[in-house]
Amino acid sequence: MDSRQHRRVRLRLPVRLRWTTPFGQKIELADSIDVSRSGVLVSTKERHSKGVMVWLTFPYDDSLSDGQPEILASVVRCDEMLEMMRSKNAREKVQTASAMEQERSAKLDQLTRAIGFFDTPATFAVAFQFEEHAHSPSNGNAHRHEPERRGSARRTLAVPVRVQPERIPWFEEAMAIDVSAKGMRFRSHREYALGDHLRISFQNGVFSPWHGAAAFLSKVVRVAPVPGSVALDVSVCRTE
């Protein structure tokens, strides 16, 4: 029985995946298989582990410059797909199969033709669930029953950022989650402590939400673990 909350629709469109590793960001171009309001099933060349956070650009247009919207999503399932489908179909076609096996084989054939994988390398079918953002009347800097301290409203914005702590010569490639005029929250695989001073810059200055400098001095004001992940959500406030 299908327990999916929202009805899915078969739809093949380009998808760009961006995810952060301890050694930097990685990008993969892929195609969707089907889509629902809460997620998307994507054919990928790489295996993606369950629980990993990924930023999706969907649909992705490679003729446009950077700045296309990115959606935060998590991996909920990753299955080997192509080689299993092709070899299983071949075996079932030469064997005497029951009515149920024949029906299953026909469905696999139909799916293979629909997504056009006859001549492509082995791939994975990866299911992504979009991360839901809770809506709140506050500006986002206060817990329930606490006064709101943020001076300006923040807005959701997923853009690549470079974060360099003081006295460390190399930066981390991270992704912003939301920004305000004086602050930002980004997702990181490094450990940061309250009060740490960071230098933050945007990989593409054209789409930078902050203007006036190549890099911005900031101070860590909150560090929160991401449930089910080793990543951290780090909130900073500009100090300049």
CSV table of N, CA and C in Angstrom, one decimal, residues 112-218:
chain,number,residue,atom,x,y,z
A,112,THR,N,11.5,2.0,-17.5
A,112,THR,CA,12.8,2.1,-18.1
A,112,THR,C,12.7,3.0,-19.4
A,113,ARG,N,11.7,2.7,-20.2
A,113,ARG,CA,11.5,3.4,-21.4
A,113,ARG,C,11.1,4.9,-21.1
A,114,ALA,N,10.3,5.1,-20.1
A,114,ALA,CA,9.8,6.4,-19.8
A,114,ALA,C,10.9,7.4,-19.4
A,115,ILE,N,11.9,6.8,-18.7
A,115,ILE,CA,13.0,7.7,-18.2
A,115,ILE,C,14.2,7.6,-19.1
A,116,GLY,N,14.2,6.8,-20.2
A,116,GLY,CA,15.2,6.8,-21.2
A,116,GLY,C,16.6,6.3,-20.7
A,117,PHE,N,16.6,5.2,-20.0
A,117,PHE,CA,17.9,4.8,-19.5
A,117,PHE,C,18.5,3.6,-20.2
A,118,PHE,N,18.1,3.2,-21.4
A,118,PHE,CA,18.6,2.0,-22.0
A,118,PHE,C,20.1,2.1,-22.3
A,119,ASP,N,20.6,3.3,-22.6
A,119,ASP,CA,22.0,3.4,-23.0
A,119,ASP,C,22.8,4.2,-22.0
A,120,THR,N,22.4,4.4,-20.8
A,120,THR,CA,23.1,5.2,-19.8
A,120,THR,C,23.8,4.3,-18.8
A,121,PRO,N,24.8,4.8,-18.1
A,121,PRO,CA,25.5,4.0,-17.1
A,121,PRO,C,24.5,3.7,-15.9
A,122,ALA,N,24.9,2.8,-15.0
A,122,ALA,CA,24.1,2.4,-13.9
A,122,ALA,C,23.9,3.7,-13.0
A,123,THR,N,22.6,3.8,-12.5
A,123,THR,CA,22.2,5.0,-11.8
A,123,THR,C,21.5,4.5,-10.5
A,124,PHE,N,21.2,5.5,-9.7
A,124,PHE,CA,20.4,5.2,-8.5
A,124,PHE,C,19.1,6.1,-8.5
A,125,ALA,N,18.1,5.5,-7.9
A,125,ALA,CA,16.8,6.2,-7.8
A,125,ALA,C,16.8,6.8,-6.3
A,126,VAL,N,16.9,8.1,-6.2
A,126,VAL,CA,17.0,8.7,-4.9
A,126,VAL,C,15.8,9.5,-4.6
A,127,ALA,N,15.1,9.3,-3.5
A,127,ALA,CA,13.9,10.0,-3.1
A,127,ALA,C,14.3,11.1,-2.1
A,128,PHE,N,13.9,12.3,-2.5
A,128,PHE,CA,14.2,13.5,-1.6
A,128,PHE,C,12.9,14.0,-1.0
A,129,GLN,N,12.9,14.4,0.2
A,129,GLN,CA,11.8,15.1,0.8
A,129,GLN,C,12.1,16.5,1.1
A,130,PHE,N,11.3,17.4,0.7
A,130,PHE,CA,11.5,18.8,0.9
A,130,PHE,C,11.4,19.2,2.4
A,131,GLU,N,12.3,20.0,2.8
A,131,GLU,CA,12.3,20.4,4.2
A,131,GLU,C,11.3,21.5,4.4
A,132,GLU,N,10.4,21.3,5.4
A,132,GLU,CA,9.3,22.2,5.7
A,132,GLU,C,9.9,23.3,6.6
A,133,HIS,N,9.5,24.6,6.3
A,133,HIS,CA,9.9,25.7,7.2
A,133,HIS,C,8.6,26.1,8.0
A,134,ALA,N,8.8,26.1,9.3
A,134,ALA,CA,7.7,26.5,10.1
A,134,ALA,C,7.5,28.0,10.0
A,135,HIS,N,6.3,28.4,9.9
A,135,HIS,CA,6.0,29.9,9.9
A,135,HIS,C,5.7,30.4,11.3
A,136,SER,N,6.2,31.6,11.6
A,136,SER,CA,6.1,32.1,12.9
A,136,SER,C,5.9,33.6,12.8
A,137,PRO,N,5.1,34.2,13.7
A,137,PRO,CA,4.9,35.7,13.7
A,137,PRO,C,6.1,36.4,14.1
A,138,SER,N,7.1,35.8,14.7
A,138,SER,CA,8.3,36.4,15.1
A,138,SER,C,9.3,36.5,13.9
A,139,ASN,N,10.4,37.2,14.1
A,139,ASN,CA,11.4,37.4,13.0
A,139,ASN,C,12.3,36.2,13.0
A,140,GLY,N,12.1,35.3,13.9
A,140,GLY,CA,12.9,34.0,13.9
A,140,GLY,C,14.0,33.9,14.8
A,141,ASN,N,14.3,34.9,15.7
A,141,ASN,CA,15.4,34.9,16.6
A,141,ASN,C,15.0,34.6,18.0
A,142,ALA,N,13.7,34.3,18.3
A,142,ALA,CA,13.3,34.0,19.6
A,142,ALA,C,12.6,32.7,19.7
A,143,HIS,N,12.8,32.0,20.9
A,143,HIS,CA,12.0,30.8,21.2
A,143,HIS,C,10.6,31.2,21.7
A,144,ARG,N,9.8,30.2,21.8
A,144,ARG,CA,8.4,30.5,22.3
A,144,ARG,C,8.5,31.1,23.7
A,145,HIS,N,7.7,32.1,24.0
A,145,HIS,CA,7.6,32.8,25.2
A,145,HIS,C,8.8,33.7,25.5
A,146,GLU,N,9.7,33.9,24.5
A,146,GLU,CA,10.9,34.8,24.7
A,146,GLU,C,10.6,36.0,23.8
A,147,PRO,N,11.1,37.2,24.2
A,147,PRO,CA,10.9,38.4,23.4
A,147,PRO,C,11.8,38.3,22.1
A,148,GLU,N,11.3,38.8,21.0
A,148,GLU,CA,12.0,38.8,19.8
A,148,GLU,C,13.1,39.9,19.8
A,149,ARG,N,14.3,39.5,19.5
A,149,ARG,CA,15.5,40.4,19.6
A,149,ARG,C,16.0,40.8,18.2
A,150,ARG,N,15.6,40.1,17.2
A,150,ARG,CA,16.1,40.5,15.9
A,150,ARG,C,15.5,41.8,15.4
A,151,GLY,N,16.4,42.7,15.0
A,151,GLY,CA,16.0,44.0,14.6
A,151,GLY,C,15.4,44.1,13.2
A,152,SER,N,15.7,43.1,12.3
A,152,SER,CA,15.1,43.1,11.0
A,152,SER,C,14.7,41.7,10.6
A,153,ALA,N,13.7,41.6,9.8
A,153,ALA,CA,13.1,40.3,9.5
A,153,ALA,C,14.1,39.5,8.6
A,154,ARG,N,14.1,38.2,8.8
A,154,ARG,CA,15.0,37.3,8.0
A,154,ARG,C,14.1,36.7,6.9
A,155,ARG,N,14.8,36.3,5.8
A,155,ARG,CA,14.1,35.6,4.7
A,155,ARG,C,14.9,34.4,4.3
A,156,THR,N,14.1,33.4,3.8
A,156,THR,CA,14.8,32.2,3.4
A,156,THR,C,15.6,32.5,2.1
A,157,LEU,N,16.9,32.1,2.1
A,157,LEU,CA,17.7,32.3,1.0
A,157,LEU,C,18.8,31.2,1.0
A,158,ALA,N,18.9,30.4,0.0
A,158,ALA,CA,19.9,29.3,-0.1
A,158,ALA,C,20.9,29.8,-1.1
A,159,VAL,N,22.1,30.2,-0.7
A,159,VAL,CA,23.2,30.6,-1.5
A,159,VAL,C,24.5,30.0,-1.0
A,160,PRO,N,25.4,29.7,-1.8
A,160,PRO,CA,26.7,29.2,-1.3
A,160,PRO,C,27.5,30.4,-0.6
A,161,VAL,N,28.1,30.1,0.5
A,161,VAL,CA,28.9,31.1,1.2
A,161,VAL,C,30.2,30.4,1.6
A,162,ARG,N,31.2,31.3,1.8
A,162,ARG,CA,32.5,30.9,2.3
A,162,ARG,C,32.7,31.4,3.7
A,163,VAL,N,33.0,30.5,4.6
A,163,VAL,CA,33.2,30.9,6.0
A,163,VAL,C,34.6,30.7,6.5
A,164,GLN,N,35.3,31.7,7.0
A,164,GLN,CA,36.6,31.6,7.4
A,164,GLN,C,36.8,32.1,8.8
A,165,PRO,N,37.1,31.2,9.8
A,165,PRO,CA,37.3,31.7,11.2
A,165,PRO,C,38.6,32.5,11.3
A,166,GLU,N,38.7,33.3,12.4
A,166,GLU,CA,39.9,34.0,12.6
A,166,GLU,C,41.1,33.1,12.8
A,167,ARG,N,42.2,33.5,12.3
A,167,ARG,CA,43.5,32.8,12.5
A,167,ARG,C,43.5,31.5,11.8
A,168,ILE,N,42.6,31.2,10.9
A,168,ILE,CA,42.6,29.9,10.1
A,168,ILE,C,42.7,30.3,8.7
A,169,PRO,N,43.7,29.8,8.0
A,169,PRO,CA,44.0,30.3,6.6
A,169,PRO,C,43.0,29.8,5.5
A,170,TRP,N,42.2,28.7,5.8
A,170,TRP,CA,41.4,28.2,4.8
A,170,TRP,C,39.9,28.4,5.2
A,171,PHE,N,39.0,28.4,4.2
A,171,PHE,CA,37.6,28.6,4.5
A,171,PHE,C,36.8,27.4,4.3
A,172,GLU,N,35.6,27.4,4.8
A,172,GLU,CA,34.6,26.3,4.6
A,172,GLU,C,33.6,26.7,3.6
A,173,GLU,N,33.3,25.8,2.7
A,173,GLU,CA,32.1,26.0,1.8
A,173,GLU,C,30.9,25.6,2.5
A,174,ALA,N,29.9,26.5,2.7
A,174,ALA,CA,28.7,26.2,3.4
A,174,ALA,C,27.5,26.7,2.5
A,175,MET,N,26.3,26.5,3.1
A,175,MET,CA,25.1,27.0,2.4
A,175,MET,C,24.3,27.9,3.4
A,176,ALA,N,24.0,29.1,3.0
A,176,ALA,CA,23.1,29.9,3.8
A,176,ALA,C,21.7,29.3,3.8
A,177,ILE,N,21.0,29.4,4.9
A,177,ILE,CA,19.6,29.0,5.0
A,177,ILE,C,18.6,30.2,5.0
A,178,ASP,N,19.0,31.2,5.8
A,178,ASP,CA,18.2,32.4,5.7
A,178,ASP,C,19.1,33.6,6.2
A,179,VAL,N,18.7,34.8,5.8
A,179,VAL,CA,19.5,36.0,6.0
A,179,VAL,C,18.6,37.1,6.5
A,180,SER,N,19.2,38.1,7.2
A,180,SER,CA,18.5,39.4,7.5
A,180,SER,C,19.5,40.4,7.1
A,181,ALA,N,19.2,41.7,7.4
A,181,ALA,CA,20.1,42.8,7.1
A,181,ALA,C,21.4,42.7,7.9
A,182,LYS,N,21.3,42.1,9.1
A,182,LYS,CA,22.4,42.1,10.0
A,182,LYS,C,22.9,40.7,10.4
A,183,GLY,N,22.3,39.7,9.9
A,183,GLY,CA,22.6,38.3,10.3
A,183,GLY,C,22.4,37.3,9.3
A,184,MET,N,22.7,36.0,9.6
A,184,MET,CA,22.6,34.9,8.7
A,184,MET,C,22.6,33.6,9.5
A,185,ARG,N,21.9,32.6,8.9
A,185,ARG,CA,22.0,31.3,9.5
A,185,ARG,C,22.5,30.4,8.3
A,186,PHE,N,23.6,29.6,8.6
A,186,PHE,CA,24.1,28.7,7.6
A,186,PHE,C,24.3,27.3,8.1
A,187,ARG,N,24.3,26.3,7.2
A,187,ARG,CA,24.5,24.9,7.6
A,187,ARG,C,26.0,24.6,7.4
A,188,SER,N,26.6,23.9,8.4
A,188,SER,CA,28.0,23.7,8.4
A,188,SER,C,28.3,22.3,8.9
A,189,HIS,N,29.5,21.8,8.5
A,189,HIS,CA,30.1,20.6,9.0
A,189,HIS,C,31.3,20.8,9.9
A,190,ARG,N,31.5,22.1,10.2
A,190,ARG,CA,32.6,22.4,11.1
A,190,ARG,C,32.0,22.7,12.5
A,191,GLU,N,32.8,22.7,13.5
A,191,GLU,CA,32.3,23.0,14.9
A,191,GLU,C,32.6,24.5,15.1
A,192,TYR,N,31.6,25.2,15.6
A,192,TYR,CA,31.8,26.6,16.0
A,192,TYR,C,31.3,26.8,17.4
A,193,ALA,N,31.8,27.8,18.1
A,193,ALA,CA,31.4,28.1,19.4
A,193,ALA,C,30.8,29.5,19.5
A,194,LEU,N,29.9,29.7,20.5
A,194,LEU,CA,29.4,31.0,20.7
A,194,LEU,C,30.5,32.0,20.9
A,195,GLY,N,30.4,33.2,20.2
A,195,GLY,CA,31.4,34.2,20.3
A,195,GLY,C,32.6,34.1,19.3
A,196,ASP,N,32.6,33.0,18.5
A,196,ASP,CA,33.7,32.9,17.5
A,196,ASP,C,33.5,34.0,16.4
A,197,HIS,N,34.6,34.6,16.0
A,197,HIS,CA,34.5,35.6,14.9
A,197,HIS,C,34.9,35.0,13.6
A,198,LEU,N,34.0,35.3,12.6
A,198,LEU,CA,34.1,34.7,11.3
A,198,LEU,C,34.2,35.7,10.2
A,199,ARG,N,34.8,35.4,9.1
A,199,ARG,CA,34.8,36.3,7.9
A,199,ARG,C,33.9,35.5,6.9
A,200,ILE,N,32.8,36.1,6.4
A,200,ILE,CA,31.9,35.5,5.5
A,200,ILE,C,31.9,36.2,4.2
A,201,SER,N,32.0,35.4,3.1
A,201,SER,CA,31.9,36.0,1.8
A,201,SER,C,31.0,35.1,0.9
A,202,PHE,N,30.5,35.7,-0.2
A,202,PHE,CA,29.6,35.0,-1.0
A,202,PHE,C,30.3,34.6,-2.3
A,203,GLN,N,30.1,33.4,-2.7
A,203,GLN,CA,30.8,32.9,-3.9
A,203,GLN,C,30.4,33.7,-5.2
A,204,ASN,N,29.2,34.2,-5.2
A,204,ASN,CA,28.8,35.0,-6.4
A,204,ASN,C,28.3,36.3,-5.8
A,205,GLY,N,29.2,37.3,-5.9
A,205,GLY,CA,28.9,38.6,-5.4
A,205,GLY,C,27.6,39.3,-6.0
A,206,VAL,N,27.3,38.9,-7.2
A,206,VAL,CA,26.1,39.5,-7.9
A,206,VAL,C,24.8,39.2,-7.1
A,207,PHE,N,24.8,38.0,-6.5
A,207,PHE,CA,23.6,37.6,-5.8
A,207,PHE,C,23.7,37.7,-4.3
A,208,SER,N,24.7,38.4,-3.8
A,208,SER,CA,24.9,38.6,-2.4
A,208,SER,C,23.8,39.5,-1.8
A,209,PRO,N,23.2,39.0,-0.7
A,209,PRO,CA,22.2,39.8,0.0
A,209,PRO,C,22.8,41.0,0.8
A,210,TRP,N,24.1,40.9,1.0
A,210,TRP,CA,24.8,42.0,1.7
A,210,TRP,C,25.7,42.7,0.7
A,211,HIS,N,25.8,44.0,0.9
A,211,HIS,CA,26.6,44.8,-0.1
A,211,HIS,C,27.5,45.7,0.6
A,212,GLY,N,28.6,46.0,0.0
A,212,GLY,CA,29.6,47.0,0.5
A,212,GLY,C,30.9,46.5,0.8
A,213,ALA,N,31.1,45.1,0.8
A,213,ALA,CA,32.4,44.6,1.1
A,213,ALA,C,32.6,43.2,0.4
A,214,ALA,N,33.8,42.8,0.2
A,214,ALA,CA,34.1,41.5,-0.3
A,214,ALA,C,33.9,40.4,0.7
A,215,ALA,N,34.2,40.7,2.0
A,215,ALA,CA,34.0,39.8,3.1
A,215,ALA,C,33.4,40.5,4.3
A,216,PHE,N,32.6,39.8,5.1
A,216,PHE,CA,31.9,40.5,6.2
A,216,PHE,C,32.3,39.9,7.5
A,217,LEU,N,32.8,40.7,8.5
A,217,LEU,CA,33.1,40.2,9.8
A,217,LEU,C,31.8,39.9,10.6
A,218,SER,N,31.7,38.7,11.2
A,218,SER,CA,30.5,38.3,11.9
A,218,SER,C,30.9,37.6,13.2
